[in-house]
Amino acid sequence: MMSLTGGGLLVGLGCLALVLLLLIALGLPRTSRRWVAVSIRGTEAVALSIVVVALGAAALNDEYSFYVSWSDLLGARSPSTSTHGGASAQRAASARAAGPGFSQWAEAAPGPLAPHPGIRLQAFSVTGARSGVHGQVLVDLPPGYAANRTHRYPVVLALHGFPGNPAVWVHTIHVDSIVDDLVARHRLGQSIIVMPQVNDPATVDTECVDAPAGTGPQAETWLAQDVPAWVMTHLRAQPLRTSWAVMGYSFGGWCAAMLGMHHPDVFGAAIVLQGYFRPDFSAGYDPIPPGSPAARAYDLIRAARTDPPPLAMWVLSTKTDGLSYPTTALFVQDVRPPLSVTTVLLKTGGHRLSVFIPLVPDALSWLGETMPGFRA
């Protein structure tokens, strides 16, 4: 059977589309019966439309590897293996990390939560004081948040993919329902889920990096400093690295890994769902010159080997994911203490939401087991 990825399927569909187009243009096959001729032309036109749509879908799939095989397309479940490298997750989470941490925000008293007190899912428009980035921040509050006015909660910073937006976490992944179920089963403590818009403007693939001054957005500053500062001054959040985790998928998975590695004084844990470990800029925007100090700083594979931080990581990838797996494989083989990495590797599966969504409960259960602030 022809492979789902690669040039063979594209060539085959292209040739079929050309044949159908020629049949329509030449009026073949010919018949003297008008109603038969009309039926044939209509069938050919419908077939051509279907083939053209299939060709476009195959081209997109070939580019982004959403599905990597016919069995993957048909929904076959993939076996998985789990490995661990570096320090123990508990040791990494509880270790002391260099940096200011929450001392820069913890003394601020949480202000009133506007505009809708008492509603769990809320949307805010936030402008970063340090980065200047402006974006929407969705917040899912625990069910008892409004009633318990003194309790402080752990925080999960959830980062979307590119292109994408924060609402994917709620409307497609249903992270709020997943958290509620884990809380009910005593696998995770009640938590605040903060879902910021990652990029400003949303059409720029920033890879969450701070571009050199004047050349692009300060995305890392927005996510590592401005959003936590806003959370600490508006929500009742725990001011401890053992109560903060960053989680993301695909592009957001890279961002989660990078933020955790660069800012372990804020994030004690990182969950990486089909992410990668070196920035992968889109065409037209690459603010980091190759070989520069910035490029070395954003090479997490190098950092895992030469300067590993005290961070607990849970990483998911598949062996057939051409975006995630190559750098993931290099990263996990170089892990050294005090960094801790638990890796779940699927044998097959494309680069898409339906591959990692079933494993989000496992990732958050791991968080509840590992991080003191998230324990039920």
PDB file of N, CA, C and O in Angstrom, residues 235-284:
ATOM      1  N   LEU A 235      -4.639  37.046  41.523  1.00  0.00           N
ATOM      2  CA  LEU A 235      -5.208  35.764  41.928  1.00  0.00           C
ATOM      3  C   LEU A 235      -4.545  35.282  43.212  1.00  0.00           C
ATOM      4  O   LEU A 235      -3.425  35.673  43.531  1.00  0.00           O
ATOM      5  N   ARG A 236      -5.244  34.402  43.904  1.00  0.00           N
ATOM      6  CA  ARG A 236      -4.682  33.846  45.146  1.00  0.00           C
ATOM      7  C   ARG A 236      -3.851  32.615  44.781  1.00  0.00           C
ATOM      8  O   ARG A 236      -4.311  31.479  44.835  1.00  0.00           O
ATOM      9  N   ALA A 237      -2.619  32.873  44.391  1.00  0.00           N
ATOM     10  CA  ALA A 237      -1.719  31.820  43.942  1.00  0.00           C
ATOM     11  C   ALA A 237      -0.614  31.601  44.957  1.00  0.00           C
ATOM     12  O   ALA A 237      -0.150  32.537  45.616  1.00  0.00           O
ATOM     13  N   GLN A 238      -0.169  30.362  45.069  1.00  0.00           N
ATOM     14  CA  GLN A 238       0.939  30.022  45.951  1.00  0.00           C
ATOM     15  C   GLN A 238       2.243  30.627  45.412  1.00  0.00           C
ATOM     16  O   GLN A 238       2.559  30.466  44.234  1.00  0.00           O
ATOM     17  N   PRO A 239       3.019  31.297  46.243  1.00  0.00           N
ATOM     18  CA  PRO A 239       4.279  31.910  45.785  1.00  0.00           C
ATOM     19  C   PRO A 239       5.475  30.983  45.954  1.00  0.00           C
ATOM     20  O   PRO A 239       6.503  31.361  46.525  1.00  0.00           O
ATOM     21  N   LEU A 240       5.365  29.758  45.438  1.00  0.00           N
ATOM     22  CA  LEU A 240       6.423  28.764  45.594  1.00  0.00           C
ATOM     23  C   LEU A 240       6.641  28.038  44.273  1.00  0.00           C
ATOM     24  O   LEU A 240       5.666  27.705  43.577  1.00  0.00           O
ATOM     25  N   ARG A 241       7.893  27.742  43.934  1.00  0.00           N
ATOM     26  CA  ARG A 241       8.174  27.021  42.693  1.00  0.00           C
ATOM     27  C   ARG A 241       7.609  25.604  42.715  1.00  0.00           C
ATOM     28  O   ARG A 241       7.322  25.034  41.652  1.00  0.00           O
ATOM     29  N   THR A 242       7.414  25.052  43.899  1.00  0.00           N
ATOM     30  CA  THR A 242       6.825  23.718  44.006  1.00  0.00           C
ATOM     31  C   THR A 242       5.319  23.749  43.778  1.00  0.00           C
ATOM     32  O   THR A 242       4.673  22.703  43.785  1.00  0.00           O
ATOM     33  N   SER A 243       4.756  24.935  43.568  1.00  0.00           N
ATOM     34  CA  SER A 243       3.329  25.093  43.296  1.00  0.00           C
ATOM     35  C   SER A 243       3.072  25.699  41.916  1.00  0.00           C
ATOM     36  O   SER A 243       1.943  26.107  41.626  1.00  0.00           O
ATOM     37  N   TRP A 244       4.111  25.767  41.094  1.00  0.00           N
ATOM     38  CA  TRP A 244       3.952  26.315  39.744  1.00  0.00           C
ATOM     39  C   TRP A 244       4.526  25.334  38.725  1.00  0.00           C
ATOM     40  O   TRP A 244       5.644  24.837  38.887  1.00  0.00           O
ATOM     41  N   ALA A 245       3.747  25.090  37.667  1.00  0.00           N
ATOM     42  CA  ALA A 245       4.194  24.235  36.563  1.00  0.00           C
ATOM     43  C   ALA A 245       3.813  24.905  35.248  1.00  0.00           C
ATOM     44  O   ALA A 245       2.825  25.652  35.171  1.00  0.00           O
ATOM     45  N   VAL A 246       4.580  24.632  34.204  1.00  0.00           N
ATOM     46  CA  VAL A 246       4.275  25.124  32.868  1.00  0.00           C
ATOM     47  C   VAL A 246       4.060  23.927  31.961  1.00  0.00           C
ATOM     48  O   VAL A 246       4.803  22.944  32.022  1.00  0.00           O
ATOM     49  N   MET A 247       3.012  23.981  31.152  1.00  0.00           N
ATOM     50  CA  MET A 247       2.609  22.852  30.304  1.00  0.00           C
ATOM     51  C   MET A 247       2.271  23.375  28.919  1.00  0.00           C
ATOM     52  O   MET A 247       1.648  24.435  28.778  1.00  0.00           O
ATOM     53  N   GLY A 248       2.681  22.651  27.884  1.00  0.00           N
ATOM     54  CA  GLY A 248       2.362  23.091  26.533  1.00  0.00           C
ATOM     55  C   GLY A 248       2.427  21.952  25.540  1.00  0.00           C
ATOM     56  O   GLY A 248       3.008  20.897  25.814  1.00  0.00           O
ATOM     57  N   TYR A 249       1.820  22.176  24.373  1.00  0.00           N
ATOM     58  CA  TYR A 249       1.847  21.170  23.315  1.00  0.00           C
ATOM     59  C   TYR A 249       2.442  21.767  22.041  1.00  0.00           C
ATOM     60  O   TYR A 249       2.284  22.953  21.750  1.00  0.00           O
ATOM     61  N   SER A 250       3.179  20.940  21.296  1.00  0.00           N
ATOM     62  CA  SER A 250       3.819  21.329  20.043  1.00  0.00           C
ATOM     63  C   SER A 250       4.685  22.571  20.262  1.00  0.00           C
ATOM     64  O   SER A 250       5.592  22.557  21.084  1.00  0.00           O
ATOM     65  N   PHE A 251       4.417  23.662  19.546  1.00  0.00           N
ATOM     66  CA  PHE A 251       5.124  24.931  19.774  1.00  0.00           C
ATOM     67  C   PHE A 251       5.072  25.310  21.250  1.00  0.00           C
ATOM     68  O   PHE A 251       6.078  25.727  21.847  1.00  0.00           O
ATOM     69  N   GLY A 252       3.892  25.160  21.876  1.00  0.00           N
ATOM     70  CA  GLY A 252       3.769  25.453  23.304  1.00  0.00           C
ATOM     71  C   GLY A 252       4.551  24.485  24.168  1.00  0.00           C
ATOM     72  O   GLY A 252       4.960  24.822  25.286  1.00  0.00           O
ATOM     73  N   GLY A 253       4.780  23.257  23.662  1.00  0.00           N
ATOM     74  CA  GLY A 253       5.610  22.306  24.388  1.00  0.00           C
ATOM     75  C   GLY A 253       7.056  22.752  24.427  1.00  0.00           C
ATOM     76  O   GLY A 253       7.738  22.635  25.447  1.00  0.00           O
ATOM     77  N   TRP A 254       7.552  23.245  23.267  1.00  0.00           N
ATOM     78  CA  TRP A 254       8.896  23.836  23.259  1.00  0.00           C
ATOM     79  C   TRP A 254       8.965  24.990  24.252  1.00  0.00           C
ATOM     80  O   TRP A 254       9.914  25.103  25.029  1.00  0.00           O
ATOM     81  N   CYS A 255       7.948  25.866  24.216  1.00  0.00           N
ATOM     82  CA  CYS A 255       7.939  27.021  25.113  1.00  0.00           C
ATOM     83  C   CYS A 255       7.946  26.574  26.573  1.00  0.00           C
ATOM     84  O   CYS A 255       8.651  27.160  27.410  1.00  0.00           O
ATOM     85  N   ALA A 256       7.166  25.540  26.889  1.00  0.00           N
ATOM     86  CA  ALA A 256       7.124  25.039  28.263  1.00  0.00           C
ATOM     87  C   ALA A 256       8.488  24.509  28.690  1.00  0.00           C
ATOM     88  O   ALA A 256       8.956  24.761  29.809  1.00  0.00           O
ATOM     89  N   ALA A 257       9.140  23.752  27.802  1.00  0.00           N
ATOM     90  CA  ALA A 257      10.466  23.223  28.127  1.00  0.00           C
ATOM     91  C   ALA A 257      11.461  24.356  28.341  1.00  0.00           C
ATOM     92  O   ALA A 257      12.239  24.357  29.307  1.00  0.00           O
ATOM     93  N   MET A 258      11.436  25.339  27.452  1.00  0.00           N
ATOM     94  CA  MET A 258      12.373  26.449  27.542  1.00  0.00           C
ATOM     95  C   MET A 258      12.147  27.284  28.801  1.00  0.00           C
ATOM     96  O   MET A 258      13.096  27.636  29.517  1.00  0.00           O
ATOM     97  N   LEU A 259      10.878  27.599  29.103  1.00  0.00           N
ATOM     98  CA  LEU A 259      10.586  28.402  30.288  1.00  0.00           C
ATOM     99  C   LEU A 259      10.998  27.669  31.560  1.00  0.00           C
ATOM    100  O   LEU A 259      11.542  28.268  32.492  1.00  0.00           O
ATOM    101  N   GLY A 260      10.733  26.371  31.607  1.00  0.00           N
ATOM    102  CA  GLY A 260      11.146  25.602  32.771  1.00  0.00           C
ATOM    103  C   GLY A 260      12.654  25.547  32.931  1.00  0.00           C
ATOM    104  O   GLY A 260      13.177  25.705  34.041  1.00  0.00           O
ATOM    105  N   MET A 261      13.367  25.339  31.828  1.00  0.00           N
ATOM    106  CA  MET A 261      14.826  25.260  31.875  1.00  0.00           C
ATOM    107  C   MET A 261      15.455  26.610  32.205  1.00  0.00           C
ATOM    108  O   MET A 261      16.454  26.678  32.922  1.00  0.00           O
ATOM    109  N   HIS A 262      14.883  27.702  31.681  1.00  0.00           N
ATOM    110  CA  HIS A 262      15.448  29.033  31.906  1.00  0.00           C
ATOM    111  C   HIS A 262      15.003  29.661  33.229  1.00  0.00           C
ATOM    112  O   HIS A 262      15.705  30.533  33.750  1.00  0.00           O
ATOM    113  N   HIS A 263      13.863  29.241  33.769  1.00  0.00           N
ATOM    114  CA  HIS A 263      13.300  29.903  34.947  1.00  0.00           C
ATOM    115  C   HIS A 263      12.852  28.881  35.996  1.00  0.00           C
ATOM    116  O   HIS A 263      11.699  28.872  36.427  1.00  0.00           O
ATOM    117  N   PRO A 264      13.777  28.024  36.444  1.00  0.00           N
ATOM    118  CA  PRO A 264      13.398  27.026  37.454  1.00  0.00           C
ATOM    119  C   PRO A 264      13.089  27.643  38.811  1.00  0.00           C
ATOM    120  O   PRO A 264      12.553  26.950  39.682  1.00  0.00           O
ATOM    121  N   ASP A 265      13.435  28.935  39.014  1.00  0.00           N
ATOM    122  CA  ASP A 265      13.066  29.600  40.261  1.00  0.00           C
ATOM    123  C   ASP A 265      11.578  29.928  40.305  1.00  0.00           C
ATOM    124  O   ASP A 265      11.026  30.179  41.381  1.00  0.00           O
ATOM    125  N   VAL A 266      10.921  29.893  39.136  1.00  0.00           N
ATOM    126  CA  VAL A 266       9.478  30.132  39.066  1.00  0.00           C
ATOM    127  C   VAL A 266       8.722  28.828  38.840  1.00  0.00           C
ATOM    128  O   VAL A 266       7.730  28.549  39.514  1.00  0.00           O
ATOM    129  N   PHE A 267       9.189  28.023  37.900  1.00  0.00           N
ATOM    130  CA  PHE A 267       8.508  26.788  37.531  1.00  0.00           C
ATOM    131  C   PHE A 267       9.299  25.590  38.046  1.00  0.00           C
ATOM    132  O   PHE A 267      10.415  25.336  37.614  1.00  0.00           O
ATOM    133  N   GLY A 268       8.690  24.841  38.954  1.00  0.00           N
ATOM    134  CA  GLY A 268       9.352  23.653  39.464  1.00  0.00           C
ATOM    135  C   GLY A 268       9.191  22.450  38.556  1.00  0.00           C
ATOM    136  O   GLY A 268       9.939  21.475  38.670  1.00  0.00           O
ATOM    137  N   ALA A 269       8.188  22.500  37.649  1.00  0.00           N
ATOM    138  CA  ALA A 269       7.919  21.369  36.764  1.00  0.00           C
ATOM    139  C   ALA A 269       7.498  21.880  35.395  1.00  0.00           C
ATOM    140  O   ALA A 269       6.944  22.975  35.258  1.00  0.00           O
ATOM    141  N   ALA A 270       7.762  21.062  34.378  1.00  0.00           N
ATOM    142  CA  ALA A 270       7.352  21.368  33.006  1.00  0.00           C
ATOM    143  C   ALA A 270       6.798  20.102  32.369  1.00  0.00           C
ATOM    144  O   ALA A 270       7.380  19.019  32.504  1.00  0.00           O
ATOM    145  N   ILE A 271       5.671  20.239  31.677  1.00  0.00           N
ATOM    146  CA  ILE A 271       5.051  19.139  30.935  1.00  0.00           C
ATOM    147  C   ILE A 271       5.129  19.486  29.452  1.00  0.00           C
ATOM    148  O   ILE A 271       4.614  20.522  29.024  1.00  0.00           O
ATOM    149  N   VAL A 272       5.771  18.613  28.682  1.00  0.00           N
ATOM    150  CA  VAL A 272       6.054  18.883  27.263  1.00  0.00           C
ATOM    151  C   VAL A 272       5.317  17.838  26.429  1.00  0.00           C
ATOM    152  O   VAL A 272       5.694  16.669  26.412  1.00  0.00           O
ATOM    153  N   LEU A 273       4.275  18.261  25.718  1.00  0.00           N
ATOM    154  CA  LEU A 273       3.436  17.362  24.935  1.00  0.00           C
ATOM    155  C   LEU A 273       3.769  17.528  23.456  1.00  0.00           C
ATOM    156  O   LEU A 273       3.378  18.500  22.826  1.00  0.00           O
ATOM    157  N   GLN A 274       4.532  16.588  22.919  1.00  0.00           N
ATOM    158  CA  GLN A 274       4.971  16.615  21.522  1.00  0.00           C
ATOM    159  C   GLN A 274       5.651  17.949  21.173  1.00  0.00           C
ATOM    160  O   GLN A 274       5.458  18.510  20.101  1.00  0.00           O
ATOM    161  N   GLY A 275       6.447  18.432  22.109  1.00  0.00           N
ATOM    162  CA  GLY A 275       7.234  19.634  21.872  1.00  0.00           C
ATOM    163  C   GLY A 275       8.601  19.277  21.318  1.00  0.00           C
ATOM    164  O   GLY A 275       8.858  18.144  20.902  1.00  0.00           O
ATOM    165  N   TYR A 276       9.492  20.243  21.320  1.00  0.00           N
ATOM    166  CA  TYR A 276      10.844  20.034  20.808  1.00  0.00           C
ATOM    167  C   TYR A 276      11.808  20.855  21.655  1.00  0.00           C
ATOM    168  O   TYR A 276      11.386  21.580  22.565  1.00  0.00           O
ATOM    169  N   PHE A 277      13.111  20.744  21.393  1.00  0.00           N
ATOM    170  CA  PHE A 277      14.092  21.265  22.338  1.00  0.00           C
ATOM    171  C   PHE A 277      15.108  22.218  21.715  1.00  0.00           C
ATOM    172  O   PHE A 277      16.095  22.568  22.334  1.00  0.00           O
ATOM    173  N   ARG A 278      14.837  22.636  20.501  1.00  0.00           N
ATOM    174  CA  ARG A 278      15.514  23.768  19.874  1.00  0.00           C
ATOM    175  C   ARG A 278      14.453  24.564  19.143  1.00  0.00           C
ATOM    176  O   ARG A 278      13.503  23.984  18.609  1.00  0.00           O
ATOM    177  N   PRO A 279      14.575  25.901  19.081  1.00  0.00           N
ATOM    178  CA  PRO A 279      13.525  26.690  18.415  1.00  0.00           C
ATOM    179  C   PRO A 279      13.405  26.329  16.947  1.00  0.00           C
ATOM    180  O   PRO A 279      14.395  26.016  16.287  1.00  0.00           O
ATOM    181  N   ASP A 280      12.168  26.367  16.440  1.00  0.00           N
ATOM    182  CA  ASP A 280      11.877  26.002  15.063  1.00  0.00           C
ATOM    183  C   ASP A 280      11.055  27.133  14.439  1.00  0.00           C
ATOM    184  O   ASP A 280       9.848  27.057  14.344  1.00  0.00           O
ATOM    185  N   PHE A 281      11.737  28.203  14.035  1.00  0.00           N
ATOM    186  CA  PHE A 281      11.058  29.390  13.536  1.00  0.00           C
ATOM    187  C   PHE A 281      10.441  29.144  12.165  1.00  0.00           C
ATOM    188  O   PHE A 281      10.974  28.396  11.347  1.00  0.00           O
ATOM    189  N   SER A 282       9.309  29.805  11.940  1.00  0.00           N
ATOM    190  CA  SER A 282       8.692  29.777  10.612  1.00  0.00           C
ATOM    191  C   SER A 282       9.472  30.678   9.665  1.00  0.00           C
ATOM    192  O   SER A 282      10.246  31.541  10.086  1.00  0.00           O
ATOM    193  N   ALA A 283       9.235  30.485   8.374  1.00  0.00           N
ATOM    194  CA  ALA A 283       9.898  31.318   7.373  1.00  0.00           C
ATOM    195  C   ALA A 283       9.484  32.776   7.557  1.00  0.00           C
ATOM    196  O   ALA A 283       8.326  33.080   7.815  1.00  0.00           O
ATOM    197  N   GLY A 284      10.440  33.659   7.458  1.00  0.00           N
ATOM    198  CA  GLY A 284      10.139  35.085   7.545  1.00  0.00           C
ATOM    199  C   GLY A 284      10.424  35.711   8.893  1.00  0.00           C
ATOM    200  O   GLY A 284      10.400  36.941   9.021  1.00  0.00           O
TER     201      GLY A 284
END
